[in-house]
Coordinates of C-alpha atoms in Angstrom, one line a residue:
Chain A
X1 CA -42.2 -29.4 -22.1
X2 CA -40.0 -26.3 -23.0
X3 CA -37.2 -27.6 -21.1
X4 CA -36.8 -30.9 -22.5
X5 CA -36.7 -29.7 -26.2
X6 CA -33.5 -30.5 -27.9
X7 CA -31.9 -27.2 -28.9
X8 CA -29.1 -28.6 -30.6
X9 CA -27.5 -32.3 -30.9
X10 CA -27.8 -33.3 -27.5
X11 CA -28.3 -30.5 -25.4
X12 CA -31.4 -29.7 -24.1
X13 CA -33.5 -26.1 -22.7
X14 CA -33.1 -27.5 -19.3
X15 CA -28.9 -28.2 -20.2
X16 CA -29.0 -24.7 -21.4
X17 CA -30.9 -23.2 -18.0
X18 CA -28.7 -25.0 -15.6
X19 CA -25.2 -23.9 -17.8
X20 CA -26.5 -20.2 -17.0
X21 CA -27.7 -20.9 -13.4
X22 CA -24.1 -22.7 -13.0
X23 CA -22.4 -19.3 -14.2
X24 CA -24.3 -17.2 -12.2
X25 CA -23.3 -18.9 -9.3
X26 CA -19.9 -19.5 -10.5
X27 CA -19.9 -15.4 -10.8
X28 CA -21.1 -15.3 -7.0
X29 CA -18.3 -17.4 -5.8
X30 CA -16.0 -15.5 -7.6
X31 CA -17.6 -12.4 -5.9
X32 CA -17.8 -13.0 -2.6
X33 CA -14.2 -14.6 -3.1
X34 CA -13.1 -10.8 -4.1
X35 CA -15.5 -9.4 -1.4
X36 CA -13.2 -11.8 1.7
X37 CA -9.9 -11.3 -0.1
X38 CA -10.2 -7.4 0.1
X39 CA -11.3 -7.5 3.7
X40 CA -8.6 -9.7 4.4
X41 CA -6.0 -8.5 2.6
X42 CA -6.6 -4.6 3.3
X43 CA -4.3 -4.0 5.8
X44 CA -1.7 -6.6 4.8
X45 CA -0.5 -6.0 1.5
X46 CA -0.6 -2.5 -1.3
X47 CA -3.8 -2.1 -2.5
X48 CA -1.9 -2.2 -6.5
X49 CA -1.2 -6.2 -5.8
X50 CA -3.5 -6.8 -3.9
X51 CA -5.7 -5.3 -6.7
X52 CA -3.9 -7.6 -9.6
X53 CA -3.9 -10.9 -7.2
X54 CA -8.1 -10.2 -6.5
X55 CA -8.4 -9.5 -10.5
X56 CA -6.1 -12.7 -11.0
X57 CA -8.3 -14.6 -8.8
X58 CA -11.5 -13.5 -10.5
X59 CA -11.0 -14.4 -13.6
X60 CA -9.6 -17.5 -13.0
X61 CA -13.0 -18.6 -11.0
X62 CA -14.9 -17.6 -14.4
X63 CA -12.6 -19.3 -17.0
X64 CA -13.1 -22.6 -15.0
X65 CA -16.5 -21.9 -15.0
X66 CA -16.7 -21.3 -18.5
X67 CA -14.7 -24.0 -19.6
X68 CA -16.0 -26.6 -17.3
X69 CA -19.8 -25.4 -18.8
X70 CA -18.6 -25.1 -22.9
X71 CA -17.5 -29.5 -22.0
X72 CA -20.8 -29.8 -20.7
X73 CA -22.5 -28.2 -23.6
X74 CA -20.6 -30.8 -26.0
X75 CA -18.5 -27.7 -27.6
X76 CA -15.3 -28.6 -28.4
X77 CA -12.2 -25.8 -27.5
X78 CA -10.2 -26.6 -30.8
X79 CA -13.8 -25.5 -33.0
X80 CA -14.2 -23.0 -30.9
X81 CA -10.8 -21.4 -31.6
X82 CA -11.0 -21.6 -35.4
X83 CA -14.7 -20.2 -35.2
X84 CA -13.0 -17.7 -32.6
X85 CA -9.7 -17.1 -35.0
X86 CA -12.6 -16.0 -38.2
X87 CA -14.8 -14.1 -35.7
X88 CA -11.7 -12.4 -34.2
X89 CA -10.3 -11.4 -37.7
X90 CA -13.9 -9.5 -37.9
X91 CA -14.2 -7.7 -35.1
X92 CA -10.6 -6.6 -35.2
X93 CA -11.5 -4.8 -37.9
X94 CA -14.7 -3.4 -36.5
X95 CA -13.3 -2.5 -33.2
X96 CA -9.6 -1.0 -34.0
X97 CA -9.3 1.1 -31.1
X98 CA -11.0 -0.8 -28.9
X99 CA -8.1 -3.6 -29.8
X100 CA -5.0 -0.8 -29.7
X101 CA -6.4 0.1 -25.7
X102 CA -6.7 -3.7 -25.1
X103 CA -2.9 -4.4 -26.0
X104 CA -2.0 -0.7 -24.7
X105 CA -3.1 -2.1 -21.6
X106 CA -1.6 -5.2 -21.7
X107 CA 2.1 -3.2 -22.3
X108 CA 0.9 -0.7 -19.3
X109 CA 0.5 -4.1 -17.1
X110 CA 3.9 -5.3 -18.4
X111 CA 5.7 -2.4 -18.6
X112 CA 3.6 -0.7 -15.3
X113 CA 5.0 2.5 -15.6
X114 CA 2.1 3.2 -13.0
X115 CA 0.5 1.5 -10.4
X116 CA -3.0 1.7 -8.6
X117 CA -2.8 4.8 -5.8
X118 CA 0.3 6.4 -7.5
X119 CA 0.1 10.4 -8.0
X120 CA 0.4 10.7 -11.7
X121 CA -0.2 13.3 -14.5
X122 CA -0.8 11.9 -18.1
X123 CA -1.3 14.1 -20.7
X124 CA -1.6 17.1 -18.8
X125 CA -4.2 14.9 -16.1
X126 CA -2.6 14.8 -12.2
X127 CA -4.4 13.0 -9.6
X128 CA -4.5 9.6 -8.3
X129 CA -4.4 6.0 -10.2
X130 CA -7.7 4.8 -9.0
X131 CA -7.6 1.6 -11.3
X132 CA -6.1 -0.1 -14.4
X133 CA -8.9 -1.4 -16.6
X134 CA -7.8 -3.8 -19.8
X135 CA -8.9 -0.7 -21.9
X136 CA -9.1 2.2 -20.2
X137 CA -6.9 3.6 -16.6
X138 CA -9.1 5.5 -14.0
X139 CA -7.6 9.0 -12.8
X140 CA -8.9 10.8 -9.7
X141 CA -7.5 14.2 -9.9
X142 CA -6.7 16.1 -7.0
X143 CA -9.9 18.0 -7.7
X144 CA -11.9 15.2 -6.8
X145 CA -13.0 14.7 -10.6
X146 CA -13.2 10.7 -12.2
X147 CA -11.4 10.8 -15.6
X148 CA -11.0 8.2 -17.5
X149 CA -8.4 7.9 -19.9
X150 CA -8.6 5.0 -22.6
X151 CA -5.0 3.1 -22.8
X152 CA -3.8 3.6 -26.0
X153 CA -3.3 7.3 -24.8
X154 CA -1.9 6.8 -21.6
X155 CA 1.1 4.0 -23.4
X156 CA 1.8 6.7 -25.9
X157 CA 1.8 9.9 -23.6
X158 CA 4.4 11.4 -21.8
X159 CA 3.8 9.6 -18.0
X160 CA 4.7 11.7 -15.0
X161 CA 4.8 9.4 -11.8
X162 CA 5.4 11.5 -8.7
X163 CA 6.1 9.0 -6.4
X164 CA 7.6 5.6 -8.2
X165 CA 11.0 6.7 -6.8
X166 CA 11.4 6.5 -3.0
X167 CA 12.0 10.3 -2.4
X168 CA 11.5 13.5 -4.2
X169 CA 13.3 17.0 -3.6
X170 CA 11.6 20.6 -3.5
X171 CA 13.3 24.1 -3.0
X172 CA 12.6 27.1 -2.0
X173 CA 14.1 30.6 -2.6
X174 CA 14.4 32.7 0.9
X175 CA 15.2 36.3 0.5
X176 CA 16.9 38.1 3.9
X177 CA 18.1 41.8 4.3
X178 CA 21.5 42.4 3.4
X179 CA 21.7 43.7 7.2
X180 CA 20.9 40.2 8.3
X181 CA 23.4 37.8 8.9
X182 CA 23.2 34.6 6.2
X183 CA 25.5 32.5 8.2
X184 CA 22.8 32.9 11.5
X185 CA 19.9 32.2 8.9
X186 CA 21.3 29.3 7.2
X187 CA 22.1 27.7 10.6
X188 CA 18.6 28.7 12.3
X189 CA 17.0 27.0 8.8
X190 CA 19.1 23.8 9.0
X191 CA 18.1 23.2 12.4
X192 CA 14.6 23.8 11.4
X193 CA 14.9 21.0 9.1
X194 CA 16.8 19.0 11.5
X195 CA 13.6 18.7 13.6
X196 CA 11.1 18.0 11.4
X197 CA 10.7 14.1 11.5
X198 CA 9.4 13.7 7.9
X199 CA 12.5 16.2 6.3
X200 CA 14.9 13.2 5.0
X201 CA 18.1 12.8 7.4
X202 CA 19.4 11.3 3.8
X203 CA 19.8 12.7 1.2
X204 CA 20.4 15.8 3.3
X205 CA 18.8 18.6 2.8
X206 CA 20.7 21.7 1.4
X207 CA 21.1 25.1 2.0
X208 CA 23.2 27.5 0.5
X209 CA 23.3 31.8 -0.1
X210 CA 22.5 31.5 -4.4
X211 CA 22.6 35.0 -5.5
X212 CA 22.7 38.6 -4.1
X213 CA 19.4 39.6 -5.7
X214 CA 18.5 43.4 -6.3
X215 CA 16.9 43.4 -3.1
X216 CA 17.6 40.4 -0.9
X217 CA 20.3 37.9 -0.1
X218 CA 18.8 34.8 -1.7
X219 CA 19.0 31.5 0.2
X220 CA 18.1 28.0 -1.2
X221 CA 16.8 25.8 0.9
X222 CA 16.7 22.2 -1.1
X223 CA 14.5 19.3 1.1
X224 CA 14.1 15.5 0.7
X225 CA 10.9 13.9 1.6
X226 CA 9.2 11.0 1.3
X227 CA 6.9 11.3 -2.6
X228 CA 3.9 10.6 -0.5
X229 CA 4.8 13.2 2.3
X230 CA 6.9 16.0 0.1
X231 CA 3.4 18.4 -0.6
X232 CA 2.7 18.2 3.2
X233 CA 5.9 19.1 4.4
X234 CA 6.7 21.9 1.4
X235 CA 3.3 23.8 2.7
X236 CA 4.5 23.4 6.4
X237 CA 8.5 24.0 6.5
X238 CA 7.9 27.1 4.8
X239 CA 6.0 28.8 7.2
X240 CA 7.8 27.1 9.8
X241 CA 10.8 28.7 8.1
X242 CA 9.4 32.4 7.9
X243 CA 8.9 32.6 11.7
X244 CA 12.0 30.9 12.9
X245 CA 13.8 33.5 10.9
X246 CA 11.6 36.3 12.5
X247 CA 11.9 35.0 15.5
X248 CA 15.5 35.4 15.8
X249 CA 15.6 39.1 14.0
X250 CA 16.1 37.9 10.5
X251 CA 13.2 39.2 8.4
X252 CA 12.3 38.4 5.2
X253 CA 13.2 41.1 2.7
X254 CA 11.0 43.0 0.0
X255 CA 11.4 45.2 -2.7
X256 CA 13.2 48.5 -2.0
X257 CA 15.3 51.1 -3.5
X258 CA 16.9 53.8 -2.1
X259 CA 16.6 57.2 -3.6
X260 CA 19.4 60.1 -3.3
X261 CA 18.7 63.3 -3.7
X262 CA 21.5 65.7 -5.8
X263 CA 20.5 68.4 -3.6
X264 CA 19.4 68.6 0.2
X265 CA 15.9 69.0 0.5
X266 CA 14.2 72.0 1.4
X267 CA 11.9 71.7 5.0
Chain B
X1 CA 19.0 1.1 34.9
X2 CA 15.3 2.8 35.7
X3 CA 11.8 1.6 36.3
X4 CA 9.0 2.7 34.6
X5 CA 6.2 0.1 36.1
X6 CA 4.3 1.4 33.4
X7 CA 4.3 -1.3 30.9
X8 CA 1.9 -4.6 31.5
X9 CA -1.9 -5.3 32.0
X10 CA -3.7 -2.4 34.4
X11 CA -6.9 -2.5 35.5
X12 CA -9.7 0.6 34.4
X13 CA -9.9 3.3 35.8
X14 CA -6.0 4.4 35.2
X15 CA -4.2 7.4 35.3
X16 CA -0.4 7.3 35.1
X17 CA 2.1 10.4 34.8
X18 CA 5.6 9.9 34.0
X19 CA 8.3 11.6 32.2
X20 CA 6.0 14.1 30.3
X21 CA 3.6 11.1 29.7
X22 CA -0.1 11.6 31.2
X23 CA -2.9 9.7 30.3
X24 CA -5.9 8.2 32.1
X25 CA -8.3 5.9 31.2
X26 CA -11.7 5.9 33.4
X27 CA -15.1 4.1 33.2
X28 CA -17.8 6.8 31.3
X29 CA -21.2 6.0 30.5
X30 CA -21.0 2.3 30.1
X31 CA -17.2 2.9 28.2
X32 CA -14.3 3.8 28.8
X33 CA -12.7 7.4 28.1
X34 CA -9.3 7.6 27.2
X35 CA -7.4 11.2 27.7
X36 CA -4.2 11.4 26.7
X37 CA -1.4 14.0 27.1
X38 CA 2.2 13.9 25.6
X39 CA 4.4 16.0 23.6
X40 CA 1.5 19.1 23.2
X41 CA -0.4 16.8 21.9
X42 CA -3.9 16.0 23.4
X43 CA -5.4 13.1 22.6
X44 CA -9.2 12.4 24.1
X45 CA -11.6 8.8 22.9
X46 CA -14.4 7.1 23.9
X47 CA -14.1 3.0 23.5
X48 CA -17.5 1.7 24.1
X49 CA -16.2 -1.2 25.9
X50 CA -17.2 -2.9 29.0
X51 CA -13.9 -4.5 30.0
X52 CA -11.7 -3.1 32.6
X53 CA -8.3 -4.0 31.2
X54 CA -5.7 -2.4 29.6
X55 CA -2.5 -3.6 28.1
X56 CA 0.9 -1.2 28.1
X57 CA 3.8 -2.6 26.4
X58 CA 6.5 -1.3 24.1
X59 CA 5.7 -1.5 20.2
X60 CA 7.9 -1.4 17.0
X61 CA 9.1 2.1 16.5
X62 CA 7.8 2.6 13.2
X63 CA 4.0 4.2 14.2
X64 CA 5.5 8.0 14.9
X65 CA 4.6 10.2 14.0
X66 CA 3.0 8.6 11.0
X67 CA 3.2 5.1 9.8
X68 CA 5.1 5.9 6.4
X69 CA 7.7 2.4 6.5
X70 CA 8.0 -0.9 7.8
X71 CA 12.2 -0.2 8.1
X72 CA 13.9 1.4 10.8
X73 CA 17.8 2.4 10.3
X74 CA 19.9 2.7 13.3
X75 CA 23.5 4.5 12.4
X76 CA 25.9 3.7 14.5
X77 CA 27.8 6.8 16.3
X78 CA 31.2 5.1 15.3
X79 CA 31.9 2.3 12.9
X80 CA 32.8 -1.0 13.6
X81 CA 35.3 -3.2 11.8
X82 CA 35.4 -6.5 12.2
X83 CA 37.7 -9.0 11.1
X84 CA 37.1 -12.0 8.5
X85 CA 35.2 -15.1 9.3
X86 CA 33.9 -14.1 13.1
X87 CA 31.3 -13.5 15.4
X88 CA 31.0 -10.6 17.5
X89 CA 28.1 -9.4 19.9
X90 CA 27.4 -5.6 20.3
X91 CA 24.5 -3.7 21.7
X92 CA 22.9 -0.8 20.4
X93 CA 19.7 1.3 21.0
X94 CA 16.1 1.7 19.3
X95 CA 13.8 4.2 19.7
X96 CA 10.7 3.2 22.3
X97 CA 6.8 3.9 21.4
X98 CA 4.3 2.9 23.5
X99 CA 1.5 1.1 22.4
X100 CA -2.1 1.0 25.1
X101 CA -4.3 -1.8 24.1
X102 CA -7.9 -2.5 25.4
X103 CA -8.5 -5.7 25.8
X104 CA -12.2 -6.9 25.1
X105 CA -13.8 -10.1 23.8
X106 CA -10.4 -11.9 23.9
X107 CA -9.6 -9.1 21.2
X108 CA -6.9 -6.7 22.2
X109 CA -7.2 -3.4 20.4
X110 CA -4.4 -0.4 20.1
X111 CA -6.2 2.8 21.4
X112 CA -3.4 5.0 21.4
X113 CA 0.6 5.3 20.5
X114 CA 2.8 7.7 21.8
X115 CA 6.6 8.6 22.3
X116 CA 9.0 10.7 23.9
X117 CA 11.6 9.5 21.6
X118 CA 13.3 12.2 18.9
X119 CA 11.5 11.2 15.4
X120 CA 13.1 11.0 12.1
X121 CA 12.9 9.7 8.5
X122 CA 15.8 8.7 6.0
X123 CA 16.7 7.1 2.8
X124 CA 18.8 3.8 2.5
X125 CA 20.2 3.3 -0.6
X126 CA 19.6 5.1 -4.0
X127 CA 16.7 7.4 -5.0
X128 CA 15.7 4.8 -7.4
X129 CA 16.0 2.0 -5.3
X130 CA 16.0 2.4 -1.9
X131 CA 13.6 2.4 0.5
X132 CA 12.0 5.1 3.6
X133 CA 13.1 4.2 6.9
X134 CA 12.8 5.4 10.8
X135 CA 16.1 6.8 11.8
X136 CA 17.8 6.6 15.0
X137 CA 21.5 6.8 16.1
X138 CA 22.8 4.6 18.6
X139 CA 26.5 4.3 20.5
X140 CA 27.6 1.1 20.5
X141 CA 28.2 -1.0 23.6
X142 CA 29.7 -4.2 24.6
X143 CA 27.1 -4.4 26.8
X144 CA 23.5 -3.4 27.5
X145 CA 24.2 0.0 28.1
X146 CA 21.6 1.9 31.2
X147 CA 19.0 3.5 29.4
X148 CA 15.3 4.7 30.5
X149 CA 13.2 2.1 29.2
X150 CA 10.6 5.2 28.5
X151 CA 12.5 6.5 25.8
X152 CA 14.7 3.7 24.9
X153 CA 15.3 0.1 24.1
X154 CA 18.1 -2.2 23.5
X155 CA 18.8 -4.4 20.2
X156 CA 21.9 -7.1 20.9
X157 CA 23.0 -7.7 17.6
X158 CA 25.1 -10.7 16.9
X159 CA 27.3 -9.9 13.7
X160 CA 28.7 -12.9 11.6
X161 CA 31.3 -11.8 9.1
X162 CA 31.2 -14.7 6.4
X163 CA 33.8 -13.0 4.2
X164 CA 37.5 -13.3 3.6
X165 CA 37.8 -9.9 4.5
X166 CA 37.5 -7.3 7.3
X167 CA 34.3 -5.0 6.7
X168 CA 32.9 -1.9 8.1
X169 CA 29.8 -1.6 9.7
X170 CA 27.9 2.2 9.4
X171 CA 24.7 0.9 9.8
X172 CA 21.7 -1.5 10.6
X173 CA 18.3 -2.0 8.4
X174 CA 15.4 -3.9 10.5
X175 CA 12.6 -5.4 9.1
X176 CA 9.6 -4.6 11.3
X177 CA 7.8 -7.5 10.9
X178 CA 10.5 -9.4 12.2
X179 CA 10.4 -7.9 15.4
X180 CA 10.0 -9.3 19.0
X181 CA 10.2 -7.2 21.6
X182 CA 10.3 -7.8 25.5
X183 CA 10.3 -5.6 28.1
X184 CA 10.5 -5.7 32.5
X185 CA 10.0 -2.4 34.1
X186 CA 13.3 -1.9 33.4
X187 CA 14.4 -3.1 29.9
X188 CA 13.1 -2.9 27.0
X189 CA 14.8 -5.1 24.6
X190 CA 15.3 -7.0 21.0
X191 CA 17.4 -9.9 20.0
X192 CA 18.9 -10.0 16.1
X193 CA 21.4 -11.4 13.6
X194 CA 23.5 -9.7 11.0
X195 CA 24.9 -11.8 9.0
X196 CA 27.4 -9.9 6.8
X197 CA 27.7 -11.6 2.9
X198 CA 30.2 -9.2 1.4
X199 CA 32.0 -6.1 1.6
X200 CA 28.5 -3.8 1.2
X201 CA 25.5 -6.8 1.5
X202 CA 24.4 -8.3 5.4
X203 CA 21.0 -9.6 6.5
X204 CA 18.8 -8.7 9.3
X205 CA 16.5 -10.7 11.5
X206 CA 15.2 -11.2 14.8
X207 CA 15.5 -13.8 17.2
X208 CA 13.0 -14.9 19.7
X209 CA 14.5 -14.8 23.1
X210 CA 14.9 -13.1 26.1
X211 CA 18.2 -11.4 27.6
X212 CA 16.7 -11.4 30.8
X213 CA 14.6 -14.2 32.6
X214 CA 11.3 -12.5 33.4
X215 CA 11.0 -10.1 30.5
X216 CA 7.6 -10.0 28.9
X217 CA 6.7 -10.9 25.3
X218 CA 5.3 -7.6 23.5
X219 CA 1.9 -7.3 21.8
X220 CA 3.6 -6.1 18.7
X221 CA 1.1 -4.4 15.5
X222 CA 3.2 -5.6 12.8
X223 CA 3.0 -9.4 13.7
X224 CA -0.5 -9.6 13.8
X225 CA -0.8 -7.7 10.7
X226 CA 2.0 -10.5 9.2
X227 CA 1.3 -12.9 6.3
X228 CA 3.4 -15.5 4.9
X229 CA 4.7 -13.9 1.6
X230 CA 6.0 -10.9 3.6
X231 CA 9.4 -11.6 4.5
X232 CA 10.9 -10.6 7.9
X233 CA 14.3 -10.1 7.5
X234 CA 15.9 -7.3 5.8
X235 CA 18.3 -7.7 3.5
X236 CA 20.6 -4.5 3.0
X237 CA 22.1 -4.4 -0.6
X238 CA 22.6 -1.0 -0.7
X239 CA 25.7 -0.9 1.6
X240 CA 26.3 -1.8 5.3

């Protein structure tokens, strides 16, 4: 029969069939193990470790698997590293880039200069880190569009990550009427920010008259938010800015010039 | 101090109004409807459950108006000072959110949280290194001061200076997976340490136990959500 032919020394077609059957099963395992660990750990931990402790998990399962079936097969490791040192030499060679994205990655899971869910931009790309392959890291721009960037370029590009420190400043310029009063608008505007429960109590927020522009007294109005929260809050607290001014008679000034006349005009 | 009676298990249908509160909770279809008023904000769910209880109790402060830290920072209205190598008791106040529960197949669920309490975020320590917290500013009393258990709790904290020297107290991190909260119809209330380990370095944590005989045990969020490699005390390294 098929399965008892002897394929080499003294494993068999049947040897060979159950080595494959015991992977696939050993790849099940490790499957459904990620399938319960992400269920479980969902709520409990941030999805970028809980991401590396699944991944560590993983291929852990398989390496066992694969070491426990190369005994069974009679393949010795030390052989299998010399063959693998020769074979490795090759397809360095062959695959070059492939390589320089395998160890960029490595240095990207060293270094991590980003982590899964952070709001990035690499190389001109902003969105969200969706994943961290050993080759290649997963963007999801803010567009909704799947990039994929291999690693090499990511470790050599300039990295932007929005939110790896714990809270990030925005500014706005607010232009009043030189008839207005800045002390009244500066005061209405800080208690604006006052209330608003996601404007940082610390570092607090700033707000000062900059310049007296050609047409407006120009206030800045510098806010600390959370990195996660800062986009949120910059589209709201503006608005939320405009009307508290208007609503205490302090408009917001536009472009104006006043024109005399050297001689009174004729009706 | 004043009653709320809100807080504990009810039975369905429910409607309570208090202190700008309003919500009711009434059988619907073979579910229950939950309507929910506080703060402007209307809230209105179906829970496709055929139980008939409900479960009111105080939860940590860290769920309004959106869940953005596990930290909550109370600054202390004055500082404190105290002297090398003792133990001192104070009491200060904690924000109060409401958490309503149904309770179904031995399974309680959070339906709704909600707070009357003024809500506010902060930064404790650097940019670089600190971390997002709740705020909240609390005197300080020697004992538990009155407060309306709707909007507000109180924290005894037990401070152990283990230096040489005196140190000044500004503030207080909490961890919120520490917390255990109790709660009467009158109190709302936490038990922690500080343990203060130099000049600008103390830790946080909770103790389990009641200042009053009676009080409740909360159903807290953070607890149940707890596994073992978080830690639940809070150690403040970026100045005290």
């Amino acid at each position: 029969m098929i399965l008892e032919k002897i394929i080499y020394g003294n494993v068999t077609g049947f040897d060979l069939l159950e080595t494959v059957v015991f992977l696939i099963i050993a790849i099940l395992i490790a499957r459904v193990v990620v399938i319960y660990l992400r269920r479980s750990l969902k709520d409990r931990m941030s999805r970028d470790i809980m991401e590396i402790v699944i991944k560590v998990i993983y291929y852990t399962i398989i390496v066992i698997a694969v070491l426990f079936v190369l005994r069974r097969l009679g393949i010795e490791l030390s052989g299998l590293l010399v063959a693998g040192g020769i074979i490795g030499i090759v397809i360095g060679f062959a695959t070059q880039s492939i390589v320089g994205n395998l160890v960029s990655g490595l240095f990207l899971m060293i270094e991590r200069p980003i982590k899964i869910g952070d709001q990035v931009n690499i190389d001109g790309t902003s969105g969200f880190v969706e994943d961290i392959h050993t080759v290649s890291t997963i963007i999801r721009t803010y567009e909704g569009l799947y990039v994929r960037i291999p690693n090499e370029k990511v470790f050599t590009n300039k990295i932007t990550n929005y939110v790896v420190n714990t809270a990030r400043r925005f500014e706005y310029v607010v232009g009043i009427r030189y008839s207005d009063d800045a002390d009244e608008a500066i005061e209405i505007i800080k208690d604006l920010i006052e209330e608003h429960p996601i404007a940082l109590k610390s570092p607090s927020a700033t707000v000062f008259v900059d310049n007296l522009g050609n047409n407006a007294v120009n206030i800045i109005v510098r806010i600390w938010a959370p990195p996660t929260e800062w986009y949120d809050l910059k589209m709201e607290m503006l608005w939320n800015i405009k009307k508290g001014l208007e609503e205490n008679g302090i408009e917001i000034a536009f472009p104006q010039r006043t024109v005399w006349f050297a001689n009174e005009l004729h009706k | 101090m004043k009653e709320s009676g809100i807080f504990g298990l009810h039975d369905v249908p429910l409607r309570i109004v208090y202190e700008g509160i309003s919500f009711s909770i009434e059988k619907d279809r073979g579910g229950l409807l939950y309507k929910r008023k506080c703060m402007d904000e209307e809230v209105e769910n179906i829970f496709l459950s055929s139980n008939s209880k409900v479960l009111i109790n105080p939860i940590e402060p860290l769920n309004m108006p959106k869940e953005l830290t596990p930290y909550l920072l109370i600054e202390f209205e004055k500082s404190i000072f105290i002297e090398p190598m003792t133990n001192k008791k104070i009491f200060i106040t904690f924000p109060v959110e409401i958490g309503i529960f149904v309770h179904g197949k031995k399974e309680y669920q959070i339906i709704d949280v909600l707070t009357l309490a003024k809500q506010k975020f902060t930064l404790y320590g650097s940019i670089k290194n600190g971390v997002i917290c709740k705020y909240w500013k609390s005197g300080v009393y020697s004992t538990m001061p009155d407060i309306n258990p709707i909007y507000e709790g109180g924290i005894e904290l037990s401070m152990r200076n283990t230096t040489m020297r005196w140190v000044e107290v500004t503030k207080a991190v909490f961890n919120a997976y520490g917390m255990k909260i109790y709660y009467s119809d009158d109190m709302v209330s936490m038990n922690a340490n500080m343990k203060i380990l130099s000049k600008k370095i103390a830790e946080i944590g909770f103790v389990g136990s009641r200042l009053e005989k009676g009080m409740k045990r909360s159903l807290e969020l953070y607890i149940s959500r707890k596994i073992p490699m978080i830690a639940t005390k809070f150690l403040m390294e970026e100045g005290i």
